[in-house]
């Protein structure tokens, strides 16, 4: 009996059948755990059909047919995971000019009619007044009479934001006059490992660049203050936002989750800043309501991800389902090398899921445009905020439905691997995500324990 005789072929067929059947079943089980009924059903049907076809071939097929069915799934895997891809074609992405925090909706919403600040701003930008008058007529974020008003959930979210405010006094502080000299590499490694213990999902370090900074501050007593670069390094980190809460977007749990993660990011940033000051160097934590830097840009340059269609940082493991914290310092640190990942941009070009579900049509369906010298997408922040003011929450539908936002488990790690590596897989992944999770995935129900 030779190696290629019938029994060996049968053995290979059995092994192949078992491997792929077990993988399909495990994908089904993962989907059940994720409460994705449709995906679980499709995996179950696929596993059943796969088993039935392979058993039929095993009992009735000739040797040629059996070889074809043994090799087919491996060949398919090779095709979809074989590295074939896009690269950034333009010069690296360094913006010309800076963002003025006074133009950001969180600053504009604080402008009060009849004040000098209000008059100055809108006399300079009368077109923005027309847009802002629209949201001012609506109830507002975390207000009564909004679509998703819920007294407990909104009070809990507010509690989170109020607690972050109490950290404002700690973002800066006294520096230990006695400098402790530790090599930059050791400090950087310590910060990263400690960051993990504090609850971060990823930590990166970059040189702080002028374009990372806002040109002017736009809030409270710092309004109109020009931002000066005082530090040379920035530590950026992400914290994961809970998938179950985000999947309820735009309902209340999403804004509760936002507040909770702004709080987590703020507390970690403040601790890191105190750590550095204790070692004798200046450090400032950039937290909700007190940013001098544009966090997604710093995080991108620290190697934590790319900026996608919805204008948010897309991290490799959790997509946009993260909040970012930043600490700037003059303590010498070892910076990370950013490896630009063009697969994210290529996938966003094909996907458009966030734009499809956005209730305010704030996300562009078009290709990236040249804005401030950089090719990127820009969301319509007025439309987005306007929607928040009638919903009462910070919406988050775009984050919830993004295919990169799926949980970081074996199933989605394989998908992300394929997306990163192969343009063929990226072409397949968009329709497959639509098939398994819906082209417009439904907003999930508020968890029972939160209901009145
Ligand atoms: S939903 Fe799709 S298009 Fe939008 S950011 Fe995510 S991957 Fe990109
Ligand atoms: S948060 Fe909501 S309204 Fe704003 S861009 Fe995302 S989906 Fe659109």
PDB file of N, CA and C in Angstrom, residues 200-249:
ATOM      1  N   UNK A 200      -5.048  49.749  31.337  1.00  0.00           N
ATOM      2  CA  UNK A 200      -5.004  50.196  29.937  1.00  0.00           C
ATOM      3  C   UNK A 200      -5.032  48.983  29.008  1.00  0.00           C
ATOM      4  N   UNK A 201      -5.462  49.217  27.754  1.00  0.00           N
ATOM      5  CA  UNK A 201      -5.405  48.154  26.746  1.00  0.00           C
ATOM      6  C   UNK A 201      -4.118  48.271  25.943  1.00  0.00           C
ATOM      7  N   UNK A 202      -3.629  49.488  25.770  1.00  0.00           N
ATOM      8  CA  UNK A 202      -2.370  49.686  25.050  1.00  0.00           C
ATOM      9  C   UNK A 202      -1.739  50.990  25.517  1.00  0.00           C
ATOM     10  N   UNK A 203      -0.407  51.021  25.465  1.00  0.00           N
ATOM     11  CA  UNK A 203       0.339  52.229  25.859  1.00  0.00           C
ATOM     12  C   UNK A 203       1.426  52.455  24.812  1.00  0.00           C
ATOM     13  N   UNK A 204       1.616  53.685  24.377  1.00  0.00           N
ATOM     14  CA  UNK A 204       2.680  54.007  23.425  1.00  0.00           C
ATOM     15  C   UNK A 204       3.302  55.349  23.780  1.00  0.00           C
ATOM     16  N   UNK A 205       4.514  55.546  23.298  1.00  0.00           N
ATOM     17  CA  UNK A 205       5.228  56.794  23.614  1.00  0.00           C
ATOM     18  C   UNK A 205       5.701  57.434  22.313  1.00  0.00           C
ATOM     19  N   UNK A 206       5.542  58.744  22.238  1.00  0.00           N
ATOM     20  CA  UNK A 206       5.985  59.472  21.039  1.00  0.00           C
ATOM     21  C   UNK A 206       6.637  60.777  21.448  1.00  0.00           C
ATOM     22  N   UNK A 207       7.411  61.332  20.531  1.00  0.00           N
ATOM     23  CA  UNK A 207       7.889  62.710  20.735  1.00  0.00           C
ATOM     24  C   UNK A 207       6.683  63.605  20.608  1.00  0.00           C
ATOM     25  N   UNK A 208       6.580  64.610  21.455  1.00  0.00           N
ATOM     26  CA  UNK A 208       5.445  65.532  21.345  1.00  0.00           C
ATOM     27  C   UNK A 208       5.762  66.542  20.244  1.00  0.00           C
ATOM     28  N   UNK A 209       4.863  66.650  19.284  1.00  0.00           N
ATOM     29  CA  UNK A 209       5.066  67.564  18.154  1.00  0.00           C
ATOM     30  C   UNK A 209       4.127  68.754  18.300  1.00  0.00           C
ATOM     31  N   UNK A 210       4.521  69.838  17.655  1.00  0.00           N
ATOM     32  CA  UNK A 210       3.704  71.057  17.734  1.00  0.00           C
ATOM     33  C   UNK A 210       2.280  70.809  17.215  1.00  0.00           C
ATOM     34  N   UNK A 211       2.155  70.003  16.160  1.00  0.00           N
ATOM     35  CA  UNK A 211       0.824  69.777  15.583  1.00  0.00           C
ATOM     36  C   UNK A 211      -0.066  68.907  16.464  1.00  0.00           C
ATOM     37  N   UNK A 212       0.501  68.318  17.509  1.00  0.00           N
ATOM     38  CA  UNK A 212      -0.330  67.561  18.463  1.00  0.00           C
ATOM     39  C   UNK A 212      -1.153  68.502  19.352  1.00  0.00           C
ATOM     40  N   UNK A 213      -0.688  69.751  19.453  1.00  0.00           N
ATOM     41  CA  UNK A 213      -1.306  70.676  20.414  1.00  0.00           C
ATOM     42  C   UNK A 213      -2.446  71.469  19.782  1.00  0.00           C
ATOM     43  N   UNK A 214      -3.458  71.793  20.593  1.00  0.00           N
ATOM     44  CA  UNK A 214      -4.448  72.778  20.152  1.00  0.00           C
ATOM     45  C   UNK A 214      -3.737  74.115  19.991  1.00  0.00           C
ATOM     46  N   UNK A 215      -4.262  74.965  19.102  1.00  0.00           N
ATOM     47  CA  UNK A 215      -3.662  76.305  18.985  1.00  0.00           C
ATOM     48  C   UNK A 215      -4.094  77.157  20.187  1.00  0.00           C
ATOM     49  N   UNK A 216      -5.415  77.100  20.495  1.00  0.00           N
ATOM     50  CA  UNK A 216      -5.971  77.862  21.626  1.00  0.00           C
ATOM     51  C   UNK A 216      -6.864  76.958  22.459  1.00  0.00           C
ATOM     52  N   UNK A 217      -6.877  77.200  23.753  1.00  0.00           N
ATOM     53  CA  UNK A 217      -7.816  76.483  24.623  1.00  0.00           C
ATOM     54  C   UNK A 217      -9.213  77.061  24.420  1.00  0.00           C
ATOM     55  N   UNK A 218     -10.220  76.232  24.681  1.00  0.00           N
ATOM     56  CA  UNK A 218     -11.576  76.700  24.414  1.00  0.00           C
ATOM     57  C   UNK A 218     -12.545  76.489  25.562  1.00  0.00           C
ATOM     58  N   UNK A 219     -12.018  76.323  26.772  1.00  0.00           N
ATOM     59  CA  UNK A 219     -12.959  76.046  27.869  1.00  0.00           C
ATOM     60  C   UNK A 219     -12.664  76.883  29.108  1.00  0.00           C
ATOM     61  N   UNK A 220     -13.733  77.233  29.774  1.00  0.00           N
ATOM     62  CA  UNK A 220     -13.717  77.845  31.107  1.00  0.00           C
ATOM     63  C   UNK A 220     -12.666  78.952  31.245  1.00  0.00           C
ATOM     64  N   UNK A 221     -11.909  78.909  32.353  1.00  0.00           N
ATOM     65  CA  UNK A 221     -10.984  80.026  32.600  1.00  0.00           C
ATOM     66  C   UNK A 221      -9.795  80.025  31.644  1.00  0.00           C
ATOM     67  N   UNK A 222      -9.603  78.904  30.930  1.00  0.00           N
ATOM     68  CA  UNK A 222      -8.477  78.861  29.980  1.00  0.00           C
ATOM     69  C   UNK A 222      -8.850  79.364  28.588  1.00  0.00           C
ATOM     70  N   UNK A 223     -10.106  79.794  28.416  1.00  0.00           N
ATOM     71  CA  UNK A 223     -10.588  80.215  27.094  1.00  0.00           C
ATOM     72  C   UNK A 223      -9.655  81.280  26.511  1.00  0.00           C
ATOM     73  N   UNK A 224      -9.345  81.172  25.253  1.00  0.00           N
ATOM     74  CA  UNK A 224      -8.473  82.124  24.529  1.00  0.00           C
ATOM     75  C   UNK A 224      -6.990  81.959  24.833  1.00  0.00           C
ATOM     76  N   UNK A 225      -6.657  81.047  25.738  1.00  0.00           N
ATOM     77  CA  UNK A 225      -5.233  80.906  26.099  1.00  0.00           C
ATOM     78  C   UNK A 225      -4.496  80.151  24.983  1.00  0.00           C
ATOM     79  N   UNK A 226      -3.415  80.744  24.477  1.00  0.00           N
ATOM     80  CA  UNK A 226      -2.634  80.059  23.444  1.00  0.00           C
ATOM     81  C   UNK A 226      -1.910  78.882  24.095  1.00  0.00           C
ATOM     82  N   UNK A 227      -1.903  77.743  23.404  1.00  0.00           N
ATOM     83  CA  UNK A 227      -1.241  76.560  23.982  1.00  0.00           C
ATOM     84  C   UNK A 227       0.219  76.559  23.544  1.00  0.00           C
ATOM     85  N   UNK A 228       1.098  76.484  24.529  1.00  0.00           N
ATOM     86  CA  UNK A 228       2.534  76.468  24.202  1.00  0.00           C
ATOM     87  C   UNK A 228       3.092  75.079  24.465  1.00  0.00           C
ATOM     88  N   UNK A 229       4.033  74.692  23.633  1.00  0.00           N
ATOM     89  CA  UNK A 229       4.643  73.375  23.855  1.00  0.00           C
ATOM     90  C   UNK A 229       5.634  73.465  25.001  1.00  0.00           C
ATOM     91  N   UNK A 230       5.329  72.790  26.102  1.00  0.00           N
ATOM     92  CA  UNK A 230       6.217  72.838  27.266  1.00  0.00           C
ATOM     93  C   UNK A 230       6.953  71.527  27.490  1.00  0.00           C
ATOM     94  N   UNK A 231       6.501  70.473  26.810  1.00  0.00           N
ATOM     95  CA  UNK A 231       7.110  69.152  27.021  1.00  0.00           C
ATOM     96  C   UNK A 231       7.577  68.549  25.706  1.00  0.00           C
ATOM     97  N   UNK A 232       8.447  67.534  25.832  1.00  0.00           N
ATOM     98  CA  UNK A 232       9.009  66.913  24.625  1.00  0.00           C
ATOM     99  C   UNK A 232       8.442  65.537  24.314  1.00  0.00           C
ATOM    100  N   UNK A 233       7.867  64.904  25.322  1.00  0.00           N
ATOM    101  CA  UNK A 233       7.399  63.528  25.128  1.00  0.00           C
ATOM    102  C   UNK A 233       5.929  63.405  25.518  1.00  0.00           C
ATOM    103  N   UNK A 234       5.269  62.419  24.911  1.00  0.00           N
ATOM    104  CA  UNK A 234       3.875  62.139  25.276  1.00  0.00           C
ATOM    105  C   UNK A 234       3.688  60.636  25.423  1.00  0.00           C
ATOM    106  N   UNK A 235       2.995  60.281  26.496  1.00  0.00           N
ATOM    107  CA  UNK A 235       2.601  58.876  26.688  1.00  0.00           C
ATOM    108  C   UNK A 235       1.115  58.836  26.349  1.00  0.00           C
ATOM    109  N   UNK A 236       0.745  57.987  25.420  1.00  0.00           N
ATOM    110  CA  UNK A 236      -0.685  57.849  25.070  1.00  0.00           C
ATOM    111  C   UNK A 236      -1.111  56.444  25.443  1.00  0.00           C
ATOM    112  N   UNK A 237      -2.339  56.317  25.922  1.00  0.00           N
ATOM    113  CA  UNK A 237      -2.841  54.978  26.247  1.00  0.00           C
ATOM    114  C   UNK A 237      -4.321  54.896  25.924  1.00  0.00           C
ATOM    115  N   UNK A 238      -4.803  53.658  25.821  1.00  0.00           N
ATOM    116  CA  UNK A 238      -6.237  53.465  25.564  1.00  0.00           C
ATOM    117  C   UNK A 238      -6.835  52.620  26.693  1.00  0.00           C
ATOM    118  N   UNK A 239      -8.125  52.837  26.943  1.00  0.00           N
ATOM    119  CA  UNK A 239      -8.878  51.952  27.843  1.00  0.00           C
ATOM    120  C   UNK A 239     -10.086  51.436  27.061  1.00  0.00           C
ATOM    121  N   UNK A 240     -10.383  50.175  27.261  1.00  0.00           N
ATOM    122  CA  UNK A 240     -11.473  49.537  26.494  1.00  0.00           C
ATOM    123  C   UNK A 240     -12.838  49.994  26.995  1.00  0.00           C
ATOM    124  N   UNK A 241     -13.744  50.239  26.052  1.00  0.00           N
ATOM    125  CA  UNK A 241     -15.139  50.516  26.416  1.00  0.00           C
ATOM    126  C   UNK A 241     -15.924  49.214  26.300  1.00  0.00           C
ATOM    127  N   UNK A 242     -16.791  48.977  27.274  1.00  0.00           N
ATOM    128  CA  UNK A 242     -17.519  47.719  27.363  1.00  0.00           C
ATOM    129  C   UNK A 242     -18.414  47.495  26.134  1.00  0.00           C
ATOM    130  N   UNK A 243     -18.269  46.321  25.537  1.00  0.00           N
ATOM    131  CA  UNK A 243     -18.993  46.027  24.290  1.00  0.00           C
ATOM    132  C   UNK A 243     -20.507  45.992  24.525  1.00  0.00           C
ATOM    133  N   UNK A 244     -20.911  45.369  25.632  1.00  0.00           N
ATOM    134  CA  UNK A 244     -22.346  45.221  25.888  1.00  0.00           C
ATOM    135  C   UNK A 244     -23.009  46.593  26.031  1.00  0.00           C
ATOM    136  N   UNK A 245     -22.363  47.486  26.756  1.00  0.00           N
ATOM    137  CA  UNK A 245     -22.931  48.833  26.912  1.00  0.00           C
ATOM    138  C   UNK A 245     -22.929  49.594  25.596  1.00  0.00           C
ATOM    139  N   UNK A 246     -21.834  49.467  24.842  1.00  0.00           N
ATOM    140  CA  UNK A 246     -21.757  50.202  23.570  1.00  0.00           C
ATOM    141  C   UNK A 246     -22.783  49.682  22.558  1.00  0.00           C
ATOM    142  N   UNK A 247     -23.078  48.381  22.632  1.00  0.00           N
ATOM    143  CA  UNK A 247     -24.036  47.808  21.681  1.00  0.00           C
ATOM    144  C   UNK A 247     -25.449  48.343  21.869  1.00  0.00           C
ATOM    145  N   UNK A 248     -25.711  49.000  22.988  1.00  0.00           N
ATOM    146  CA  UNK A 248     -27.044  49.576  23.191  1.00  0.00           C
ATOM    147  C   UNK A 248     -27.164  50.951  22.525  1.00  0.00           C
ATOM    148  N   UNK A 249     -26.064  51.451  21.978  1.00  0.00           N
ATOM    149  CA  UNK A 249     -26.043  52.799  21.387  1.00  0.00           C
ATOM    150  C   UNK A 249     -27.184  52.967  20.387  1.00  0.00           C
TER     151      UNK A 249
END
